[in-house]
Coordinates of C-alpha atoms in Angstrom, one line a residue:
M1466 CA 2.7 37.9 -14.5
E1467 CA 3.8 36.9 -11.0
L1468 CA 6.8 34.5 -11.1
L1469 CA 7.9 32.1 -8.4
S1470 CA 11.3 31.1 -7.2
I1471 CA 12.0 27.4 -6.7
N1472 CA 11.4 27.9 -3.0
G1473 CA 8.1 29.5 -3.6
L1474 CA 7.1 26.8 -6.0
C1475 CA 8.1 24.1 -3.5
H1476 CA 6.1 25.8 -0.8
M1477 CA 3.0 25.9 -3.0
V1478 CA 3.3 22.3 -4.1
G1479 CA 4.4 20.9 -0.7
V1480 CA 7.6 19.1 -1.8
P1481 CA 11.3 19.5 -0.9
Q1482 CA 13.4 21.6 -3.2
N1483 CA 15.5 18.7 -4.4
T1484 CA 12.4 16.7 -5.3
A1485 CA 11.0 19.7 -7.2
A1486 CA 14.3 20.2 -9.0
N1487 CA 14.3 16.6 -10.1
W1488 CA 10.8 16.8 -11.4
I1489 CA 11.5 20.0 -13.2
E1490 CA 14.4 18.4 -14.9
D1491 CA 12.4 15.2 -15.8
F1492 CA 9.3 17.0 -17.0
N1493 CA 10.7 20.4 -18.1
F1494 CA 8.6 20.5 -21.3
Y1495 CA 5.5 21.0 -19.1
I1496 CA 7.0 23.4 -16.5
P1497 CA 7.1 27.0 -17.8
D1498 CA 10.0 29.0 -16.5
T1499 CA 11.8 32.3 -17.2
E1500 CA 15.4 33.3 -16.8
R1501 CA 16.1 36.7 -15.1
R1502 CA 19.5 37.9 -14.1
D1503 CA 20.9 34.3 -14.1
D1504 CA 18.0 33.1 -11.9
T1505 CA 15.2 30.8 -13.0
Y1506 CA 11.6 31.7 -12.1
Y1507 CA 8.5 29.6 -12.7
H1508 CA 5.1 30.7 -14.0
P1509 CA 2.1 30.0 -11.7
E1510 CA 1.0 27.2 -14.2
A1511 CA 4.0 25.2 -12.9
I1512 CA 2.2 24.7 -9.6
D1513 CA -0.6 22.7 -11.3
V1514 CA 1.8 20.6 -13.2
L1515 CA 4.0 19.8 -10.2
K1516 CA 0.9 19.0 -8.1
F1517 CA -0.2 16.6 -10.8
I1518 CA 3.2 15.0 -10.8
K1519 CA 3.2 14.8 -7.0
E1520 CA -0.2 13.0 -7.2
C1521 CA 1.1 10.6 -9.8
K1522 CA 4.3 9.9 -7.8
N1523 CA 2.2 9.2 -4.7
Q1524 CA 0.3 6.6 -6.7
H1525 CA 3.7 5.1 -7.7
Y1526 CA 3.5 6.0 -11.4
Q1527 CA 6.8 6.0 -13.3
K1528 CA 8.2 8.8 -15.5
P1529 CA 7.0 7.4 -18.9
E1530 CA 3.5 7.0 -17.5
I1531 CA 3.4 10.5 -16.0
M1532 CA 4.7 11.9 -19.3
E1533 CA 1.8 10.2 -21.1
M1534 CA -0.7 11.5 -18.6
L1535 CA 0.7 15.0 -18.8
A1536 CA 0.2 14.9 -22.5
N1537 CA -3.3 13.6 -22.1
K1538 CA -4.2 16.2 -19.6
K1539 CA -3.4 18.9 -22.2
F1540 CA -0.9 20.7 -20.1
P1541 CA 0.8 23.3 -22.3
I1542 CA 4.3 22.5 -23.6
T1543 CA 7.0 25.2 -23.2
I1544 CA 8.7 25.6 -26.5
E1545 CA 10.4 29.0 -26.4
K1546 CA 10.5 32.1 -24.2
T1547 CA 8.1 34.8 -25.1
K1548 CA 8.9 38.5 -25.2
E1549 CA 6.8 39.0 -22.0
D1550 CA 8.9 36.4 -20.2
V1551 CA 12.1 38.3 -20.6
Q1552 CA 10.7 41.8 -20.1
P1553 CA 11.4 43.6 -16.7
P1554 CA 8.5 43.6 -14.3
L1555 CA 5.5 45.7 -15.3
D1556 CA 5.5 49.3 -14.2
Q1557 CA 2.7 51.5 -13.0
E1558 CA 1.7 52.5 -16.5
N1559 CA 0.4 49.0 -17.0
Y1560 CA -1.6 48.9 -13.8
K1561 CA -4.6 47.2 -15.5
E1562 CA -2.4 44.3 -16.5
N1563 CA -0.9 44.3 -12.9
I1564 CA -4.4 44.1 -11.5
L1565 CA -5.4 41.3 -13.9
T1566 CA -2.2 39.4 -12.9
V1567 CA -3.0 39.8 -9.2
M1568 CA -6.6 38.7 -9.8
Q1569 CA -5.3 35.6 -11.7
T1570 CA -2.9 34.9 -8.9
V1571 CA -5.7 35.2 -6.3
G1572 CA -7.8 32.9 -8.5
K1573 CA -5.0 30.3 -8.6
T1574 CA -4.6 30.6 -4.8
V1575 CA -8.3 30.0 -4.3
A1576 CA -8.1 27.0 -6.6
N1577 CA -5.1 25.8 -4.6
V1578 CA -7.0 26.1 -1.4
S1579 CA -9.8 24.1 -2.9
D1580 CA -7.3 21.4 -4.0
Q1581 CA -6.0 21.4 -0.4
K1582 CA -9.5 20.9 1.0
E1583 CA -10.0 18.0 -1.3
L1584 CA -6.7 16.5 -0.3
I1585 CA -7.6 17.0 3.4
K1586 CA -10.9 15.2 2.7
V1587 CA -9.0 12.3 1.1
L1588 CA -6.6 12.1 4.0
Q1589 CA -9.4 12.2 6.5
E1590 CA -11.1 9.2 4.7
Q1591 CA -7.8 7.4 4.8
Q1592 CA -7.4 8.2 8.5
N1593 CA -11.0 6.8 9.1
K1594 CA -10.1 3.6 7.4
Q1595 CA -6.9 3.3 9.5
N1596 CA -8.9 3.9 12.6
K1597 CA -11.3 1.1 11.7
R1598 CA -8.4 -1.2 11.1
I1599 CA -7.0 -0.2 14.5
K1600 CA -10.3 -1.0 16.2
N1601 CA -10.5 -4.4 14.4
T1602 CA -6.9 -5.2 15.5
E1603 CA -7.8 -4.2 19.0
K1604 CA -10.8 -6.5 19.0
Q1605 CA -8.6 -9.3 17.6
I1606 CA -6.1 -8.7 20.4
E1607 CA -8.8 -8.8 23.0
K1608 CA -10.1 -12.1 21.5
I1609 CA -6.6 -13.5 21.5
N1610 CA -6.2 -12.6 25.2
E1611 CA -9.5 -14.2 26.0
L1612 CA -8.4 -17.4 24.2
K1613 CA -5.1 -17.3 26.1
Q1614 CA -7.0 -17.2 29.4
E1615 CA -9.2 -20.1 28.3
I1616 CA -6.1 -22.1 27.4
K1617 CA -4.6 -21.3 30.8
A1618 CA -7.7 -22.4 32.5
L1619 CA -7.8 -25.6 30.6
K1620 CA -4.2 -26.3 31.4
Q1621 CA -5.0 -25.7 35.1
N1622 CA -7.9 -28.1 34.9
C1623 CA -5.7 -30.7 33.2
T1624 CA -2.9 -30.3 35.8
P1625 CA -4.6 -31.9 38.8
A1626 CA -5.6 -34.9 36.7
Q1627 CA -2.0 -35.4 35.6
E1628 CA -0.8 -35.0 39.2
Y1629 CA -3.2 -37.7 40.2
E1630 CA -1.9 -40.1 37.5
M1631 CA 1.7 -39.4 38.6
K1632 CA 0.9 -40.1 42.2
K1633 CA -1.0 -43.2 41.3
K1634 CA 2.0 -44.5 39.3
S1635 CA 4.3 -43.6 42.2
F1636 CA 2.3 -45.6 44.7
A1637 CA 2.0 -48.5 42.2
M1638 CA 5.8 -48.6 41.9
L1639 CA 6.2 -48.6 45.7
F1640 CA 4.0 -51.6 46.1
E1641 CA 5.4 -53.6 43.2
K1642 CA 8.8 -54.2 44.9

């Protein structure tokens, strides 16, 4: 079984190390790990759990809601370390198991690429919506500018009439005396 360091896990999930560490602490029941030589390593299944948590956090869910959703998604709960978890890495005698592990890892990687493609598609849809909003805003700005010009023209049309009235009053005042 190929294990991941916290850095590798963060890279696969796409979150900073301190964020992953907080999530691992908050949702440790669902994130399988192994201790080796005073270091903690994570099983590949942790990637799926952390990606799910990331998605929930992006949608502004709180810890209790995420815990409930993790339980409903049927993610396995880590209860105790198994003998395999604390054994040293597999040697060449177990090459079939090594190949199986590599194939499983490749499968997970392909699944992760597929997840990334879906995420890219969602982001592209969001970008298209934003572009439409930008175009609408630009049209509104253009309309506002047109209205400003109309108001300016109306003010210019009103100005000569006001000047005429002022001149008329001035002449009237001159002749009243």
